[in-house]
Coordinates of C-alpha atoms in Angstrom, one line a residue:
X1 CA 0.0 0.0 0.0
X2 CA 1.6 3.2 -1.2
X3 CA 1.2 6.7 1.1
X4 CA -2.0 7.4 0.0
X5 CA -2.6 10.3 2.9
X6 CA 0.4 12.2 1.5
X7 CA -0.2 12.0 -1.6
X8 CA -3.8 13.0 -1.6
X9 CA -2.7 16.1 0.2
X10 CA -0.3 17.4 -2.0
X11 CA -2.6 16.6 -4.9
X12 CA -5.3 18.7 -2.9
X13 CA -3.1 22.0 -2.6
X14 CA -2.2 21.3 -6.1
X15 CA -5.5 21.7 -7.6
X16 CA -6.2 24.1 -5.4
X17 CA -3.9 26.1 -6.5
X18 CA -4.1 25.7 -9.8
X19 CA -8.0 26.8 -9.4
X20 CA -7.0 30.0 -8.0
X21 CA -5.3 31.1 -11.4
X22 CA -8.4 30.1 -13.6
X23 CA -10.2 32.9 -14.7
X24 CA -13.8 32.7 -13.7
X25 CA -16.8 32.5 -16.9
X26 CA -17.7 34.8 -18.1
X27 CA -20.9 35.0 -19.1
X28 CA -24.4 33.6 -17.6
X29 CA -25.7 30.3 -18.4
X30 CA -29.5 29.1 -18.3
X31 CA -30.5 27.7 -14.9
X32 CA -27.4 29.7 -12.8
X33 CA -27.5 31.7 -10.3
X34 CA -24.6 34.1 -8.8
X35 CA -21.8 32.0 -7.0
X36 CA -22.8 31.3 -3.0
X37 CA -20.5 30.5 -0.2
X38 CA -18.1 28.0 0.0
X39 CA -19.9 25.6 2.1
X40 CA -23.6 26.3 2.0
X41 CA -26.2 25.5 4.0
X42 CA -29.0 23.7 3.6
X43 CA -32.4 24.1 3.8
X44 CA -34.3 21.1 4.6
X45 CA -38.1 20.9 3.9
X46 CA -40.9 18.7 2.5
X47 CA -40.1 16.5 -0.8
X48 CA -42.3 16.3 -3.6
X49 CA -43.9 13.5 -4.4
X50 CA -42.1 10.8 -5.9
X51 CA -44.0 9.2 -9.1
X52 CA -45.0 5.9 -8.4
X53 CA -43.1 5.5 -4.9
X54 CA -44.3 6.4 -1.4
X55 CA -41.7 8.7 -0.1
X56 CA -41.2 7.4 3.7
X57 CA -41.7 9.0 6.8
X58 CA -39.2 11.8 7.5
X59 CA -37.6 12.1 4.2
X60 CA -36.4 15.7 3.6
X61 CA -34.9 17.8 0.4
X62 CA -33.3 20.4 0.1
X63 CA -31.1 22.1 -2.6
X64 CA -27.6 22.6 -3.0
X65 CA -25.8 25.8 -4.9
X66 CA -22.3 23.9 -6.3
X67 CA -20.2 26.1 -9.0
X68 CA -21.2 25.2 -12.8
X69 CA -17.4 24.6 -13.3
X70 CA -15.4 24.1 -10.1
X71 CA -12.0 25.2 -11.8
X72 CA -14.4 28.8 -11.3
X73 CA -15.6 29.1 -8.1
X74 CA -16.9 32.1 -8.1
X75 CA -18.2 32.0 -11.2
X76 CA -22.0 30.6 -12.0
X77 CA -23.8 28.0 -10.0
X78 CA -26.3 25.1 -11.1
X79 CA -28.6 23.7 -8.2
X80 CA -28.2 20.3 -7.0
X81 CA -31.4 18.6 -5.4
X82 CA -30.3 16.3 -2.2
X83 CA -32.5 14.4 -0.1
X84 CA -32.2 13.1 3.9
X85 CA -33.5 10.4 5.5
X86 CA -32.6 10.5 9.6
X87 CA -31.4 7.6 11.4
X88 CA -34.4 6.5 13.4
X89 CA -32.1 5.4 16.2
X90 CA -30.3 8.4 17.3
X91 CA -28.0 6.5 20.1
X92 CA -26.8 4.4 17.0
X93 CA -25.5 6.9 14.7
X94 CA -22.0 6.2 13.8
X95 CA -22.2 8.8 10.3
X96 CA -23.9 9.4 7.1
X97 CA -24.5 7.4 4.2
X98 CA -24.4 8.6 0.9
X99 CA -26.7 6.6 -1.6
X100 CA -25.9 6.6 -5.6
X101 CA -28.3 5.6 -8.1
X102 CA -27.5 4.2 -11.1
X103 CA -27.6 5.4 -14.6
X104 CA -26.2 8.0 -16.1
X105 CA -29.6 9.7 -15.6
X106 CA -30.9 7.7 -12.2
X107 CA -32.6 9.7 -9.5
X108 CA -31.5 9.4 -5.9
X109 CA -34.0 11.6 -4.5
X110 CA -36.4 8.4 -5.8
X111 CA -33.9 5.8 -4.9
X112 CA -33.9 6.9 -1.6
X113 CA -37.7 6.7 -1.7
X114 CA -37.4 2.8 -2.6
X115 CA -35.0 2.0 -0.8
X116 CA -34.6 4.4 2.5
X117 CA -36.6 2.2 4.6
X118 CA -35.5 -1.2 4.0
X119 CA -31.7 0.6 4.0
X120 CA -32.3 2.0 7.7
X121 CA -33.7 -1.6 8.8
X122 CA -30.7 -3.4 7.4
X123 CA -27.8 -1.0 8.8
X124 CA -29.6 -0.7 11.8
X125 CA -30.5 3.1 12.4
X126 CA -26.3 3.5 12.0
X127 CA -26.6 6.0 9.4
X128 CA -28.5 9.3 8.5
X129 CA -29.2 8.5 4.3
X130 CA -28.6 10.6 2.1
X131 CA -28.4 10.9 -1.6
X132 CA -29.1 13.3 -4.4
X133 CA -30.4 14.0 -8.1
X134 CA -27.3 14.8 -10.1
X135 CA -26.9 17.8 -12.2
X136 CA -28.9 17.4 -15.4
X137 CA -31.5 15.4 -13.1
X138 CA -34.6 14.8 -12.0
X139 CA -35.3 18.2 -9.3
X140 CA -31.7 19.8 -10.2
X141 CA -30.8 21.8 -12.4
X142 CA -31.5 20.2 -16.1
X143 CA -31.0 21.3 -19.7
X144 CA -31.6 20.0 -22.9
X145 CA -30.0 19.9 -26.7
X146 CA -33.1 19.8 -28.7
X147 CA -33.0 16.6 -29.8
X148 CA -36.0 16.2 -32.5
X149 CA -39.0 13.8 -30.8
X150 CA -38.4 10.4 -33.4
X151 CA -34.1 10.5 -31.8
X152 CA -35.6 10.2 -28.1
X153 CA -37.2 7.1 -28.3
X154 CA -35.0 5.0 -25.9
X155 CA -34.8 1.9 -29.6
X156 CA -33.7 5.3 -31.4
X157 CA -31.2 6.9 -28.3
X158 CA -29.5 3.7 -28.0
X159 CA -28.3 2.9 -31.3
X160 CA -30.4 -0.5 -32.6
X161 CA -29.0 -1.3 -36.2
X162 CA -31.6 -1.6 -38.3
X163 CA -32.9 -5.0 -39.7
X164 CA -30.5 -5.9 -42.0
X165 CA -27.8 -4.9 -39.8
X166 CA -27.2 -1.8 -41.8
X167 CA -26.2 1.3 -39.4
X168 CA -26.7 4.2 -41.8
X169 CA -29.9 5.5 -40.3
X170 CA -27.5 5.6 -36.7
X171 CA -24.9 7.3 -37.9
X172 CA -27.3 9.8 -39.4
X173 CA -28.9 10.2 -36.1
X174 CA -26.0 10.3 -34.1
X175 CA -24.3 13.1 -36.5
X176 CA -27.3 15.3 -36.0
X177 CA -27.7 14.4 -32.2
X178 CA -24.0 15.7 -31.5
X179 CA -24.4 18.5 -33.7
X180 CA -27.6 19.6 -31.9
X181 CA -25.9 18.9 -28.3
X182 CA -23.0 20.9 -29.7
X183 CA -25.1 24.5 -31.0
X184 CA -27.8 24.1 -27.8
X185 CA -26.9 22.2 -24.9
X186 CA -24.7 25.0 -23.8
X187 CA -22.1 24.9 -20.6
X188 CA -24.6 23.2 -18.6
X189 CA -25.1 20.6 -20.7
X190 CA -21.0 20.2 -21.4
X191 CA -20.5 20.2 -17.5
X192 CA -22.5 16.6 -17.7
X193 CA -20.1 14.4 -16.3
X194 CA -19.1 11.7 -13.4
X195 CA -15.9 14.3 -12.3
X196 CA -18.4 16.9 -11.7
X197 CA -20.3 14.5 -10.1
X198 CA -17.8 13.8 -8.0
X199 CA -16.5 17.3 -6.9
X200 CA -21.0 18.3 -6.3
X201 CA -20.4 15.0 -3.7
X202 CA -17.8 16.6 -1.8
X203 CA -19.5 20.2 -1.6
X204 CA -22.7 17.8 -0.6
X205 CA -20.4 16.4 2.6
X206 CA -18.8 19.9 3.6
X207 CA -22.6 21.2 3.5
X208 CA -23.5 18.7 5.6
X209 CA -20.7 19.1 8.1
X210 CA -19.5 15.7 7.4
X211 CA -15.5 15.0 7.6
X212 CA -16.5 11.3 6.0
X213 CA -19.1 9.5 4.0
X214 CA -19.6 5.9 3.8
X215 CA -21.1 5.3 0.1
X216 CA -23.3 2.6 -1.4
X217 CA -22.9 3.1 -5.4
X218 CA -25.1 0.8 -7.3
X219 CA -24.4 0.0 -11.0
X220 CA -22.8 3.4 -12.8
X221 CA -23.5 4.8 -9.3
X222 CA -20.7 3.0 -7.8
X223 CA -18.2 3.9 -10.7
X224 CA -19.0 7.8 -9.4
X225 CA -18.5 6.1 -5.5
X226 CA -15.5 4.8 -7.0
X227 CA -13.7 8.1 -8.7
X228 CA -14.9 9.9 -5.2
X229 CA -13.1 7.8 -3.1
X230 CA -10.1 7.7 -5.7
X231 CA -10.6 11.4 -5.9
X232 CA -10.5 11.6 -1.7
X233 CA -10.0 8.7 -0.5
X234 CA -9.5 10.6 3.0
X235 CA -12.9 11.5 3.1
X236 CA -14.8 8.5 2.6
X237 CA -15.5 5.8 5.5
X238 CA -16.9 2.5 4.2
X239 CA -17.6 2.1 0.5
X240 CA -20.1 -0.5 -1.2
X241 CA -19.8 -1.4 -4.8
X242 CA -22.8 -2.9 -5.9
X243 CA -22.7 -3.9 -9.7
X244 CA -20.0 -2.3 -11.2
X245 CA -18.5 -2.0 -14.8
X246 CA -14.8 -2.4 -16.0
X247 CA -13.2 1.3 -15.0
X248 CA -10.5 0.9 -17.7
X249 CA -9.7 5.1 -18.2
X250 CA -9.4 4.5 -21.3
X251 CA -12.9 3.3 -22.4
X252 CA -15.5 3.9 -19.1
X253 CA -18.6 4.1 -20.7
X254 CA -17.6 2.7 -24.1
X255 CA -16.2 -0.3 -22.9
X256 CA -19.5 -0.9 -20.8
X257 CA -21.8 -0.7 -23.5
X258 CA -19.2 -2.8 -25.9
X259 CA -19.5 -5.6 -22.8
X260 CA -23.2 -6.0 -22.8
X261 CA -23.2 -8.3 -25.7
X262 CA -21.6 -11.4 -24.2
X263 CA -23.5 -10.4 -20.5
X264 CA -27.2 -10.7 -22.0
X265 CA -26.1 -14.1 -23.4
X266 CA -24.7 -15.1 -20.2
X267 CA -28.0 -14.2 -18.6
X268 CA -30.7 -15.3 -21.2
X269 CA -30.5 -18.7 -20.4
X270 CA -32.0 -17.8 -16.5
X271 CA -35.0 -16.3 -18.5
X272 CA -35.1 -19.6 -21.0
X273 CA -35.2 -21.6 -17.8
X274 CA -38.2 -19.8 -16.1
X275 CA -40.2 -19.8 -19.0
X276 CA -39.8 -23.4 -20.0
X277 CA -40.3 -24.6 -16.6
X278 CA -43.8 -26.5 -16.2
X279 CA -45.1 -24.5 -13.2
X280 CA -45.8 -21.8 -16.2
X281 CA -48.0 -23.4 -17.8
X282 CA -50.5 -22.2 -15.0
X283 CA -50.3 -18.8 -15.7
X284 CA -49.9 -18.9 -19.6
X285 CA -46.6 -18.3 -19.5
X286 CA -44.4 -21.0 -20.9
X287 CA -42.9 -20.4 -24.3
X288 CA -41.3 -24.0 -24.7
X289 CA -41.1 -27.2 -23.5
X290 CA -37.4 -27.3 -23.4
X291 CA -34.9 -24.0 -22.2
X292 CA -32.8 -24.2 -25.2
X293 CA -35.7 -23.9 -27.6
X294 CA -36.7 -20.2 -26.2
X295 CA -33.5 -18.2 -28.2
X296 CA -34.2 -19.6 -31.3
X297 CA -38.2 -18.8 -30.5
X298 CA -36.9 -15.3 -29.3
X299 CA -34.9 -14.2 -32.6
X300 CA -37.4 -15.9 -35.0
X301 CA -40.2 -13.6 -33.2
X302 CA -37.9 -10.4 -33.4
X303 CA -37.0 -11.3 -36.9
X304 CA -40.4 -11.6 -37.6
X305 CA -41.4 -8.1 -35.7
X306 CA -38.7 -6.8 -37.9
X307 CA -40.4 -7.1 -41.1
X308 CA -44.0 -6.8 -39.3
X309 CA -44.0 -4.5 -36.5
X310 CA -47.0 -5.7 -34.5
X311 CA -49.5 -2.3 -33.1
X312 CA -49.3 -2.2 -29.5
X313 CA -50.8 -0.8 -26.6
X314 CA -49.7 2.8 -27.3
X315 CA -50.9 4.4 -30.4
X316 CA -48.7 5.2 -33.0
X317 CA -45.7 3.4 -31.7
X318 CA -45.5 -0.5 -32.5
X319 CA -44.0 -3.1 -31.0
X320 CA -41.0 -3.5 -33.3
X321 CA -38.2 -6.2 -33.3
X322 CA -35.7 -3.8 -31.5
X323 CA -38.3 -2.8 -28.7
X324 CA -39.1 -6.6 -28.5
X325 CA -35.0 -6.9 -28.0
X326 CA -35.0 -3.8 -25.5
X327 CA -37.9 -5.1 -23.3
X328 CA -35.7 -8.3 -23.3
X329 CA -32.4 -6.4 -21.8
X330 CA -34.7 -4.1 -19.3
X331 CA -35.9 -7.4 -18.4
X332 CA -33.4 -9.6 -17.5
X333 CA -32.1 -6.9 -15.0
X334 CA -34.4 -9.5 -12.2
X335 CA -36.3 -12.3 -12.3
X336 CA -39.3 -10.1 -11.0
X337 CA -39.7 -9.1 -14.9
X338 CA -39.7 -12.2 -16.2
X339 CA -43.4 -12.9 -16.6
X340 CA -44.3 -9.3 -18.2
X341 CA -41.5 -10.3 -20.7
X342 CA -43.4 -13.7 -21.4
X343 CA -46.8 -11.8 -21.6
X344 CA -45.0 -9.7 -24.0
X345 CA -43.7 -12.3 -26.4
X346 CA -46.8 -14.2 -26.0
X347 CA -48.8 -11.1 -27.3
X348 CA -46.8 -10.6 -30.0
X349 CA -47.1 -14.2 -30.9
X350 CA -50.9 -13.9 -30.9
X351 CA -52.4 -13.1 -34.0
X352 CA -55.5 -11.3 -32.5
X353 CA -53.0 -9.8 -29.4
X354 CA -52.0 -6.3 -28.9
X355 CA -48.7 -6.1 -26.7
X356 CA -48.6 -4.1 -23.7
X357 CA -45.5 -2.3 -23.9
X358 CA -43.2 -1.3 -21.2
X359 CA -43.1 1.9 -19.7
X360 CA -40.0 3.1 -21.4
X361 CA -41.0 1.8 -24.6
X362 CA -44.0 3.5 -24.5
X363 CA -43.0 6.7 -25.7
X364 CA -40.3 9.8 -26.4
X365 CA -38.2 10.9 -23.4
X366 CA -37.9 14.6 -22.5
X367 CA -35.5 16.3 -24.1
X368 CA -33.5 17.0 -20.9
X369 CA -33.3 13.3 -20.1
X370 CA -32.5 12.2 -23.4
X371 CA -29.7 15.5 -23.7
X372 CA -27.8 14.4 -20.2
X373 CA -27.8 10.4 -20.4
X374 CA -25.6 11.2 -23.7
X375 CA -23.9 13.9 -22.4
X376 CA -22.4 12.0 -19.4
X377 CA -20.7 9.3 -21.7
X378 CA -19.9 11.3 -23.8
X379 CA -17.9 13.8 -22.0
X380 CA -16.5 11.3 -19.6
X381 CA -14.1 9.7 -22.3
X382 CA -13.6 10.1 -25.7
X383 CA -15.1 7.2 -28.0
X384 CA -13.6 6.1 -31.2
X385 CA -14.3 8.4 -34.5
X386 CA -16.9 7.8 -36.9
X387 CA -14.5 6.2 -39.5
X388 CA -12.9 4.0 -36.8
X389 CA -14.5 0.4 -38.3
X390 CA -18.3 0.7 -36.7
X391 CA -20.1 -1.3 -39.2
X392 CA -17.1 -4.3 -39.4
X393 CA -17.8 -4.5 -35.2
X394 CA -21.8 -4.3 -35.7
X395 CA -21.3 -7.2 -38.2
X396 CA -19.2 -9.3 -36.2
X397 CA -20.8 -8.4 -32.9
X398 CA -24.5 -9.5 -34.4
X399 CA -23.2 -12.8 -35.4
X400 CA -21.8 -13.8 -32.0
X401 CA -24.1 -12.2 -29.8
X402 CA -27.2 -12.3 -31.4
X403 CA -29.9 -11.3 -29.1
X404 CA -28.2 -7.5 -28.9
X405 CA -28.3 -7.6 -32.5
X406 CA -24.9 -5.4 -32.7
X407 CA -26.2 -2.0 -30.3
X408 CA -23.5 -2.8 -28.2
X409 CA -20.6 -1.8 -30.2
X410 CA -22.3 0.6 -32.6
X411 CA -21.8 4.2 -33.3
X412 CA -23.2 6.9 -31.2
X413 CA -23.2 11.0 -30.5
X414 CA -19.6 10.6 -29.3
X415 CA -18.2 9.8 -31.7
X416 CA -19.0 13.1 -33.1
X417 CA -19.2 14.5 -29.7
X418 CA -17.7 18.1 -29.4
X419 CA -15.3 18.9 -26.2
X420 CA -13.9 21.8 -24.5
X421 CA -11.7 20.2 -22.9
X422 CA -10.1 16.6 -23.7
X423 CA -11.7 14.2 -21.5
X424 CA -9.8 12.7 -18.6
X425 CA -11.2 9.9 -16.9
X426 CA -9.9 9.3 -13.0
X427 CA -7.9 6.1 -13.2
X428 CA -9.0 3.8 -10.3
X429 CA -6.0 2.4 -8.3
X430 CA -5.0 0.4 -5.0
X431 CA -3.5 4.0 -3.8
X432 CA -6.4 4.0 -0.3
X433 CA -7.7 2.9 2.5
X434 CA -8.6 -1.0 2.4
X435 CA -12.3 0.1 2.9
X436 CA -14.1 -1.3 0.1
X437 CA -16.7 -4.1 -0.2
X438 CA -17.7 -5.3 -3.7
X439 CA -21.0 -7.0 -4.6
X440 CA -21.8 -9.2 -7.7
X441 CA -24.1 -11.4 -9.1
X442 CA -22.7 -13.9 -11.7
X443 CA -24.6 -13.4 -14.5
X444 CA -25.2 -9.5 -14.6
X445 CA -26.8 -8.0 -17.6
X446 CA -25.6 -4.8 -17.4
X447 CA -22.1 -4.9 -16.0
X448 CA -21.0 -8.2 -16.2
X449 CA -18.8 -10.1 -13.8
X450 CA -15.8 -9.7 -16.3
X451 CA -15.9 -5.9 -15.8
X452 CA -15.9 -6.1 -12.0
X453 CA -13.6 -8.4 -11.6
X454 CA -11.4 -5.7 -14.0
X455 CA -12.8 -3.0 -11.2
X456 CA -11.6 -5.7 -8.5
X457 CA -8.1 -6.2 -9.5
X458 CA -7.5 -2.0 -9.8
X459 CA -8.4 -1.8 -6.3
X460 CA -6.0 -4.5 -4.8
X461 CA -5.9 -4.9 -1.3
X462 CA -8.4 -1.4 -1.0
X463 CA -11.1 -4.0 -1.8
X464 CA -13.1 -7.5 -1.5
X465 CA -15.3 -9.0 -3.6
X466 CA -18.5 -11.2 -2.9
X467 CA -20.3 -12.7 -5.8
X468 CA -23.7 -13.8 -5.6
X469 CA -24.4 -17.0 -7.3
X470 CA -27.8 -15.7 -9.5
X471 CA -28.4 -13.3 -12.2
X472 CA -29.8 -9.9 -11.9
X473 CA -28.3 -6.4 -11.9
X474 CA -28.1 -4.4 -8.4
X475 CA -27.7 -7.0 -6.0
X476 CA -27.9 -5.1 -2.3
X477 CA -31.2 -5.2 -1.5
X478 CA -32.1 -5.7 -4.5
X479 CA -33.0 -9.4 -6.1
X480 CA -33.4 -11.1 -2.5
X481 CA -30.1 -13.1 -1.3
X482 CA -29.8 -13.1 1.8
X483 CA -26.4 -13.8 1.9
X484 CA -25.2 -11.5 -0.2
X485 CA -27.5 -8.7 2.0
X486 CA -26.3 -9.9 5.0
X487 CA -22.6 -9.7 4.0
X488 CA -23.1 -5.7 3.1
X489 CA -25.4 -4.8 6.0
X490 CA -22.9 -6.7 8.6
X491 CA -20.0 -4.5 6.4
X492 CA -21.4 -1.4 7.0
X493 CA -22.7 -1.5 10.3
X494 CA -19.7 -2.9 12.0
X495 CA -17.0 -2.6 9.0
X496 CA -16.2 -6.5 9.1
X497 CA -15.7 -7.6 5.6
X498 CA -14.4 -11.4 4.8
X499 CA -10.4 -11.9 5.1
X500 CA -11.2 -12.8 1.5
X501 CA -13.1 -12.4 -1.5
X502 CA -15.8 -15.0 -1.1
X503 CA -19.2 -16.2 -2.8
X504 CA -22.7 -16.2 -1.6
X505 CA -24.2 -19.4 -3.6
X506 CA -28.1 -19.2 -4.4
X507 CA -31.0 -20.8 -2.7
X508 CA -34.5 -21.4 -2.4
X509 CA -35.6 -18.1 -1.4
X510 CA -32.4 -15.6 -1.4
X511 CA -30.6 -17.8 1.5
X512 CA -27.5 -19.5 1.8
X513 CA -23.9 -19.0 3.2
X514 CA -20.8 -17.2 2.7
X515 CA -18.7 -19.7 1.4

């Protein structure tokens, strides 16, 4: 373990320094306000209703004033929406937990609202929660780029190659997306990013008078935990990495995306499994008799979708192949959606069915959301040009990984992406306290086990690892081993982790041992 403590210091009076010469911007942005103090207060009230979640007992909101480029302190401000849920057991309090959601674009004011309750059970009233809405979301300060309605459905945002593989119609969107991020989004929308992210966490903890946070990061949420405690690693107490992707420096966010092939192949067989099991024949819900005739069912039916869209639900927007594809990776994210995933592919099946489709199939996002989930992997690393090979990968990718059908590796806005400033992502090292509890489930989706292990190994002896032997994405509290819950709650309320990485296998209803 290298001096970590010395280093961090001289790296803070560095950059400190080095702020004090930067000349503050100049002009006025949308959505900021005149500079405030250096450590704000906050003003906690009433939170607004959450859509769709009952926001519990005691949880508070308030907003926080952080600089719209911290190299300019004193320059313009964007607001920052943080939320507070008080330890119900005052004579346990041993600090404050800071709670990120996932994403880019995931609200923590409403993942606090899921999961505040069942969080305070589990760590025993140790912690006051807290969490926030990034910039760009949700109640903070949010701006757009104007991208046209047709680009912001999430099969047209995420870049599906059309049916015969062909990715013209991407690369045209993609072009015009950049372009119209580029004339419109403005500063606020350039200042998108996990290292502002970062530095609005640390003005979070001095507002609240904190000297440490512990942090729970779930899914790209705990590669933000994990650049703030590189960033500072004196200021963070115990850190959870639930679900986590490869943090290679030199491919973040592209390398994520590029690994999602080979994950949803690794995890569709789970979904084959449920749906060929007899018990779902009860409910409707069996697609086959055997598991390893459901992919083969799967493609024929997209292939099929592709030539035929079938009307759905929602007027004017059909269930297509791709959205049959999408639904399919939203799905697999917990055994939970299984069965509306079934329902779906048996409706498209049906001749005489209308498909029900998902919520965020259903329909364009907002501008703002659309404009800041690009933004953020965009400016957080530079992804390769637009003549760099895209249509070679999409071929090969779509042959080998079939049920992605080539999205993961296909162009998108960054490659066109304009920048200020050359991105430079935070390299995540061993240099830091050993304080650092990884969670995993084998078969992930979204960030497979390949990438955390990748995350693992960076970390070194900061770090241990339990897997979880299941599929599903977000494992803390969040597809139902106990094991693996057990582990993180006994982690943060004591700070025991295992004396080595370890493995929580699956049983009949979330139990089992640390083995």
């Amino acid at each position: 373990m290298k001096n970590w403590t010395r280093k961090a210091l001289l790296l803070s009076v560095s950059a400190a320094a080095a702020a004090g010469t930067l000349a503050a911007v100049g002009a006025p942005v949308a959505h900021s306000r005149p500079a405030g103090p250096a450590t704000p207060r906050l003003s906690w009230g009433p939170c607004a209703p959450v859509p769709g979640t009952a926001v519990p007992a005691g949880q508070q909101c308030a907003t926080l004033r952080v600089p719209l480029d911290h190299r300019a302190p004193g320059g313009p401000t964007v607001d920052v929406a943080v939320t507070r849920l008080p330890t119900d057991r005052p004579e346990a309090r041993r600090g404050t937990l800071l709670v990120l959601a996932g994403g880019p674009g995931g609200s923590g004011i409403q993942r606090l609202a899921q999961k505040g309750e069942a969080l305070r059970a589990a760590t025993e009233g140790a912690y006051d929660l807290v969490s926030l809405d990034p910039r760009g979301v949700g109640s903070s300060t949010r701006a757009g780029c104007g991208i046209p309605e047709a680009d912001r459905h999430l099969v047209t945002l995420r870049s599906w190659p059309a049916a015969d593989g062909s990715i013209a119609a991407n690369t045209d969107r993609a072009r015009r997306t950049a372009a119209a991020c580029a004339r419109d989004g403005g500063p606020v929308v350039r200042s998108f990013s996990t290292r502002n992210q970062a530095r609005d966490i640390d003005r979070l903890r001095a507002a609240l008078g904190e000297r440490k946070l512990s942090v729970w990061g779930h899914s790209y949420g705990s590669y933000a935990a994990a650049v703030y405690a590189q960033e500072h690693p004196d200021r963070v107490g115990r850190l959870v990495l639930d679900s986590t992707g490869d943090p290679d420096p030199a491919r973040v966010e592209y390398g994520w995306m590029a690994n999602v092939g080979p994950a949803v192949a690794l995890r569709f067989p789970d979904f084959a499994a449920w749906t060929a099991d007899p018990a779902r024949e009860a409910d409707g819900l069996r697609l086959a008799r055997r598991a390893e005739e459901v992919e083969p069912l799967f493609l024929a039916l997209a292939r099929e979708l592709d030539r035929a869209p079938k009307e759905s639900d929602v007027p004017g927007v059909p269930l297509t192949g791709n959205r049959l594809r999408q639904a399919l990776h939203g799905a697999l994210n917990s055994d939970a959606a299984f069965a509306p995933l079934a329902r779906l592919v048996k409706a498209a099946q049906d001749p005489e069915g209308r498909p029900v489709l998902p919520p965020e199939l259903a329909g364009p996002l907002p501008d703002e959301d659309a404009s800041l989930t690009m933004a953020v992997v965009c400016n957080d690393v530079r992804w390769p040009g637009p003549d760099s090979g895209y249509a070679r990968r999409v071929a090969a990718d779509r042959a080998r990984y079939p049920l992605t059908a080539g999205l993961p590796v296909n162009i998108s806005p960054c490659a066109f992406w304009t920048y200020d400033e050359e991105p430079r992502p935070t390299r995540i090292t061993d240099e830091g306290p050993s304080n650092v509890l990884m969670i995993q489930s084998l078969r992930d989706p979204a960030t497979p086990l390949a990438g955390a292990l990748k995350m693992r190994a960076a970390l070194g002896e900061r770090a241990r690892m339990v897997t979880v032997g299941q599929g599903g994405h977000g494992m803390y509290l969040g597809n139902g081993n106990a094991c693996g819950d057990r582990v993180v709650s006994d982690f943060l309320v004591t700070g025991r982790r295992p004396a080595r990485d370890t493995h929580c296998p699956n049983r009949p209803g979330g139990g089992g041992r640390v083995s």
